[in-house]
mmCIF file of N, CA and C in Angstrom:
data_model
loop_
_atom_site.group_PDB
_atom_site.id
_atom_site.type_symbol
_atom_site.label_atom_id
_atom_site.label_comp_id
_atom_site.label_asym_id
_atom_site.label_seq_id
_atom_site.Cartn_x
_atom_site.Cartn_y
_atom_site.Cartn_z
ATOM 1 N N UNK A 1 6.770 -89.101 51.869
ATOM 2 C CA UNK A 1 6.007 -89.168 50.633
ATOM 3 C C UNK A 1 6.360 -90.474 49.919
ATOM 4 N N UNK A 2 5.411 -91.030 49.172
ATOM 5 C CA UNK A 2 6.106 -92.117 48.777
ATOM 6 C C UNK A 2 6.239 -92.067 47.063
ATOM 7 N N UNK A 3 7.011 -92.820 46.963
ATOM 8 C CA UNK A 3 7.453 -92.936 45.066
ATOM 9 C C UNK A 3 6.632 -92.867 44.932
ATOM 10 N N UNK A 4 5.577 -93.433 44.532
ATOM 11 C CA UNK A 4 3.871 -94.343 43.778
ATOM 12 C C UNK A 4 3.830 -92.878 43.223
ATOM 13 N N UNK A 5 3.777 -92.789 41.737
ATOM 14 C CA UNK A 5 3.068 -91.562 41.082
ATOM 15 C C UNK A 5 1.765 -91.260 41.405
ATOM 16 N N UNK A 6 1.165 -91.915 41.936
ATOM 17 C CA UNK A 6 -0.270 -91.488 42.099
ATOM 18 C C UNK A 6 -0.286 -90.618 43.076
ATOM 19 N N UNK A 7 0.858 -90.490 44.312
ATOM 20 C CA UNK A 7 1.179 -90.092 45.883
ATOM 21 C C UNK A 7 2.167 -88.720 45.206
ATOM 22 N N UNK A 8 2.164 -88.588 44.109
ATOM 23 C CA UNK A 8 2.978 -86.849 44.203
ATOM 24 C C UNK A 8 2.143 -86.296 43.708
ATOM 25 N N UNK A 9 2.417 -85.165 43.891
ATOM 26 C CA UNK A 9 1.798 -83.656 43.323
ATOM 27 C C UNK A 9 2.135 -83.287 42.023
ATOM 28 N N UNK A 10 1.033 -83.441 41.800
ATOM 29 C CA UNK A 10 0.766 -82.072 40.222
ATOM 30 C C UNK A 10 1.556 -81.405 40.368
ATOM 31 N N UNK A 11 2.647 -80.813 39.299
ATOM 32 C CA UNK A 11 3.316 -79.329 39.293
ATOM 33 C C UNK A 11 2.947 -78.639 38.324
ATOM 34 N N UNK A 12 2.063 -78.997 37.839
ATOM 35 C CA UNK A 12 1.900 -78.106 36.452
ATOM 36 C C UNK A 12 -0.071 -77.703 36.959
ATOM 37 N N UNK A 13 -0.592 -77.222 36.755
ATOM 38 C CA UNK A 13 -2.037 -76.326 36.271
ATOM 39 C C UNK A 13 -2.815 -76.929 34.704
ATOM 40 N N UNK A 14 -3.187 -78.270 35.046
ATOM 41 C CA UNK A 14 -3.986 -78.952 34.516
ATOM 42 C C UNK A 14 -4.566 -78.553 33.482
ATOM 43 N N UNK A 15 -5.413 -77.825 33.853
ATOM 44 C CA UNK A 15 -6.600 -76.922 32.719
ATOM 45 C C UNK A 15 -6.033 -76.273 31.910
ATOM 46 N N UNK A 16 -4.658 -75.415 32.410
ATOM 47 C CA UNK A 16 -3.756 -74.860 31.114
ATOM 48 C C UNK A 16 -3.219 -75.840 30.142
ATOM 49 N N UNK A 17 -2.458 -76.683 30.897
ATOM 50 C CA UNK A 17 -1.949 -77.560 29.679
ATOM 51 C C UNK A 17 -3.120 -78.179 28.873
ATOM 52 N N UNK A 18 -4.341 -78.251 29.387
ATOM 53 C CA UNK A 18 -5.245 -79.174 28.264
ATOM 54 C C UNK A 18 -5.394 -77.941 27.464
ATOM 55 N N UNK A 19 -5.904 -76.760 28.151
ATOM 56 C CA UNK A 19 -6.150 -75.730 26.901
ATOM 57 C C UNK A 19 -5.026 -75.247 26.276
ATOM 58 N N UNK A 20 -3.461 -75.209 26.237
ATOM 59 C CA UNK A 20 -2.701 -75.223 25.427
ATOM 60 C C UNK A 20 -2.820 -76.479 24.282
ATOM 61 N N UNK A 21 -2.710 -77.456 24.491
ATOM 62 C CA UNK A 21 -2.877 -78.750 23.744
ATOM 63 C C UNK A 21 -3.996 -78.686 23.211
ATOM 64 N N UNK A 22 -5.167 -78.065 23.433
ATOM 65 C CA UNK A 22 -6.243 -78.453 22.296
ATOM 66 C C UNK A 22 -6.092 -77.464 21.704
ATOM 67 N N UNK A 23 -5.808 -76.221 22.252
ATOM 68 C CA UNK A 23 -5.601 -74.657 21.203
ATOM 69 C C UNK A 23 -4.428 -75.016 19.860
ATOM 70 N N UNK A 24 -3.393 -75.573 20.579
ATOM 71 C CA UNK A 24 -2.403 -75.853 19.453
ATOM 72 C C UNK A 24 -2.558 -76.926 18.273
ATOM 73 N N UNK A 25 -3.158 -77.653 18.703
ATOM 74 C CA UNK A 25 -3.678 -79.032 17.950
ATOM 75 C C UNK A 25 -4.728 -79.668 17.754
ATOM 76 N N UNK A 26 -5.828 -79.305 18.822
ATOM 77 C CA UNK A 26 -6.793 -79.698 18.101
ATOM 78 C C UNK A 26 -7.198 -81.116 19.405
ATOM 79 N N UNK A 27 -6.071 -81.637 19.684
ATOM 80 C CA UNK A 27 -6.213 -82.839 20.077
ATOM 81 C C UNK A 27 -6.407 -82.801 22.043
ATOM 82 N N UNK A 28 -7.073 -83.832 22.248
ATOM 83 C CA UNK A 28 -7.721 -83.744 23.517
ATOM 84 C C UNK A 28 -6.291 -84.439 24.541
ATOM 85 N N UNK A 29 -6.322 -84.377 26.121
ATOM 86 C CA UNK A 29 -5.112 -84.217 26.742
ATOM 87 C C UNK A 29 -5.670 -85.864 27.520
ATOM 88 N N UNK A 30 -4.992 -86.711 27.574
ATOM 89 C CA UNK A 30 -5.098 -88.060 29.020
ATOM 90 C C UNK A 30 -5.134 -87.586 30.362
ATOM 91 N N UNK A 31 -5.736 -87.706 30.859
ATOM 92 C CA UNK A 31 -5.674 -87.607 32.462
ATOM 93 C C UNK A 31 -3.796 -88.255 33.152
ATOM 94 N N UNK A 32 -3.514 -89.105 32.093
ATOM 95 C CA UNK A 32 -2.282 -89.468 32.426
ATOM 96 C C UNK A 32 -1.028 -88.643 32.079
ATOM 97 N N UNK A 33 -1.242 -87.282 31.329
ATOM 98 C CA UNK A 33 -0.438 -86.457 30.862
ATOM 99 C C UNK A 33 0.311 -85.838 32.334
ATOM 100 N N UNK A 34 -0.112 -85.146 32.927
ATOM 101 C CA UNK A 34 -0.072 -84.148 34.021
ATOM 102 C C UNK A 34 0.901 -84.969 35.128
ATOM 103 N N UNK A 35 0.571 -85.875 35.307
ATOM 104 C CA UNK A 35 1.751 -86.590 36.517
ATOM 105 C C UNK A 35 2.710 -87.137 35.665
ATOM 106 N N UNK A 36 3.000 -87.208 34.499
ATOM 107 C CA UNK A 36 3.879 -87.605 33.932
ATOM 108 C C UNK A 36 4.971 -86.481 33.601
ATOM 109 N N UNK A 37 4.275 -85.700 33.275
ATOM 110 C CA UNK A 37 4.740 -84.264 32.677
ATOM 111 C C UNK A 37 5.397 -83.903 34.143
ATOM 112 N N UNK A 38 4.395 -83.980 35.391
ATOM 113 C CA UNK A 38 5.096 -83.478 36.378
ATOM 114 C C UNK A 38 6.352 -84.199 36.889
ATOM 115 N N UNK A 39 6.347 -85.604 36.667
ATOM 116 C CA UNK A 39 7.782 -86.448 36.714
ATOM 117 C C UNK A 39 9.022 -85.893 35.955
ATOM 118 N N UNK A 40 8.610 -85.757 34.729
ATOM 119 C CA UNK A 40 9.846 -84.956 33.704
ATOM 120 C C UNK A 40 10.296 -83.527 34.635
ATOM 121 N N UNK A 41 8.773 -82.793 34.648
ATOM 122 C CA UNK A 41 9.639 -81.768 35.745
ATOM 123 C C UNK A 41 10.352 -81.712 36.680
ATOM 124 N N UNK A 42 10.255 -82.585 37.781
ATOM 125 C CA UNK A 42 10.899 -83.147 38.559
ATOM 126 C C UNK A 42 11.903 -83.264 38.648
ATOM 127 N N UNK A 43 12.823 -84.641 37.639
ATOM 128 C CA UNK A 43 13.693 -84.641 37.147
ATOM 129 C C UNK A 43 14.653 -83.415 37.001
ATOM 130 N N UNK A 44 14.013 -82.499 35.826
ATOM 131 C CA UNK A 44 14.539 -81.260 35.236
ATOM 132 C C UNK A 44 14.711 -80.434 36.553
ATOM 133 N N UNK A 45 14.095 -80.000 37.475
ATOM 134 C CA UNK A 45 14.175 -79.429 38.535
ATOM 135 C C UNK A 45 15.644 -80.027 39.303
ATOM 136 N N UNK A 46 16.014 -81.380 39.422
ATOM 137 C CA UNK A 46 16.343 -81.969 40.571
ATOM 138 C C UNK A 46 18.442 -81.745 39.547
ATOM 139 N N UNK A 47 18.148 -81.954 38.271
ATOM 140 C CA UNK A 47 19.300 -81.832 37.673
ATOM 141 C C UNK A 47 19.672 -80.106 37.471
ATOM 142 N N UNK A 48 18.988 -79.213 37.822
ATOM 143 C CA UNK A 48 18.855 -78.049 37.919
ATOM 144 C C UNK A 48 19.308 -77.484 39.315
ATOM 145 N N UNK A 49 18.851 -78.160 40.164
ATOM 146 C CA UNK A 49 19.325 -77.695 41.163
ATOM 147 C C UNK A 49 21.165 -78.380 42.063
ATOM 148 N N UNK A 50 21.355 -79.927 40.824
ATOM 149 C CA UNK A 50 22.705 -80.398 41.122
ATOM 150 C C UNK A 50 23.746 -79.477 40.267
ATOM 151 N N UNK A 51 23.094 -78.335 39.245
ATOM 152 C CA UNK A 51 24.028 -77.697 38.124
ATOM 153 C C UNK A 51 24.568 -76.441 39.290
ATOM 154 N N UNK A 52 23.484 -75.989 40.038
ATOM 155 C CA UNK A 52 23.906 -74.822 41.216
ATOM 156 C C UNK A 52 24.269 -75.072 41.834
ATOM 157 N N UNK A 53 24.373 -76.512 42.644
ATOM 158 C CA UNK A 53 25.229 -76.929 43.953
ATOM 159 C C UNK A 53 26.521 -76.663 43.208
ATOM 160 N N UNK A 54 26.586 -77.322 42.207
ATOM 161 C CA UNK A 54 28.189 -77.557 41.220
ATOM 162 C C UNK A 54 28.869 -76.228 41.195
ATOM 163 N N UNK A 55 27.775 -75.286 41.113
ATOM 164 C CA UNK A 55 28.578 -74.127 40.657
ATOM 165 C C UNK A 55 28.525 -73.123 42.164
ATOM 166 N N UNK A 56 28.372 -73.913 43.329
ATOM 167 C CA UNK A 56 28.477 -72.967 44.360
ATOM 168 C C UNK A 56 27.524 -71.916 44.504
ATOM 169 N N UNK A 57 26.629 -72.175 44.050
ATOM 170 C CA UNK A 57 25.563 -71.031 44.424
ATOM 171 C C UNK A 57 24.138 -71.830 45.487
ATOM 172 N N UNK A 58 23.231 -70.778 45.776
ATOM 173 C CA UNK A 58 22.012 -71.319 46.481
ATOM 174 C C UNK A 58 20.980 -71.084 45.821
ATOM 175 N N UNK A 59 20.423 -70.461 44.856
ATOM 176 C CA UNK A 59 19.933 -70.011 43.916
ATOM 177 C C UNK A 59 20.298 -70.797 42.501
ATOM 178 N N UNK A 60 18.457 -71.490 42.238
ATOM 179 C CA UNK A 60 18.873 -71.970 40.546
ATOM 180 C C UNK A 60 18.166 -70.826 39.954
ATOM 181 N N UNK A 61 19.003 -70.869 38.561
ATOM 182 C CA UNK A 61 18.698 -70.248 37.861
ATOM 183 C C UNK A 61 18.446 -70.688 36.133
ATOM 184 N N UNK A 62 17.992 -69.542 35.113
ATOM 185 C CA UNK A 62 17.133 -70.502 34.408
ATOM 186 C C UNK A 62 18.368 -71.144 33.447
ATOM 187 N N UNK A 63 19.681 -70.524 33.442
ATOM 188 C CA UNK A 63 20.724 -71.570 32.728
ATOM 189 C C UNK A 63 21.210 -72.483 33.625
ATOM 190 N N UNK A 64 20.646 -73.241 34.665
ATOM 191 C CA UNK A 64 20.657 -74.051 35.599
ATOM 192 C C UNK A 64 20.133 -75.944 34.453
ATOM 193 N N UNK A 65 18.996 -75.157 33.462
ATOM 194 C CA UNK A 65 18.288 -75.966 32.829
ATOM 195 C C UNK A 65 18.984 -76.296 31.559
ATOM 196 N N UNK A 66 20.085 -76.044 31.134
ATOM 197 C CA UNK A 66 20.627 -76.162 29.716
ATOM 198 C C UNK A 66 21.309 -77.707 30.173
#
């Protein structure tokens, strides 16, 4: 797979986050939101899953994310 954000996958469900964001605010979503958002996840995932190696388990869990 390669770095290039354009070459990863969505992790998030598009249409929800725009209809959360306009339900909450009013305000309309970038097409550039969603792969960005999915980068942050990423991240959060990848430091989530170095908190369970740390702690000897195989299984993350959701205080994996604190």
């Amino acid at each position: 797979m390669s770095d290039s954000n354009s070459d990863k996958e969505v992790l998030i469900v598009t249409s929800k986050l725009k209809k959360y964001i306009r339900s909450s605010s009013g305000l309309s979503t970038s097409a550039n939101v969603a792969p960005a958002l999915s980068d942050t996840i990423r991240n959060l995932c990848d430091q989530a899953v170095e908190n369970a190696k740390a702690d000897r388990r195989k299984t993350v869990m959701d205080r994996d994310f604190t």
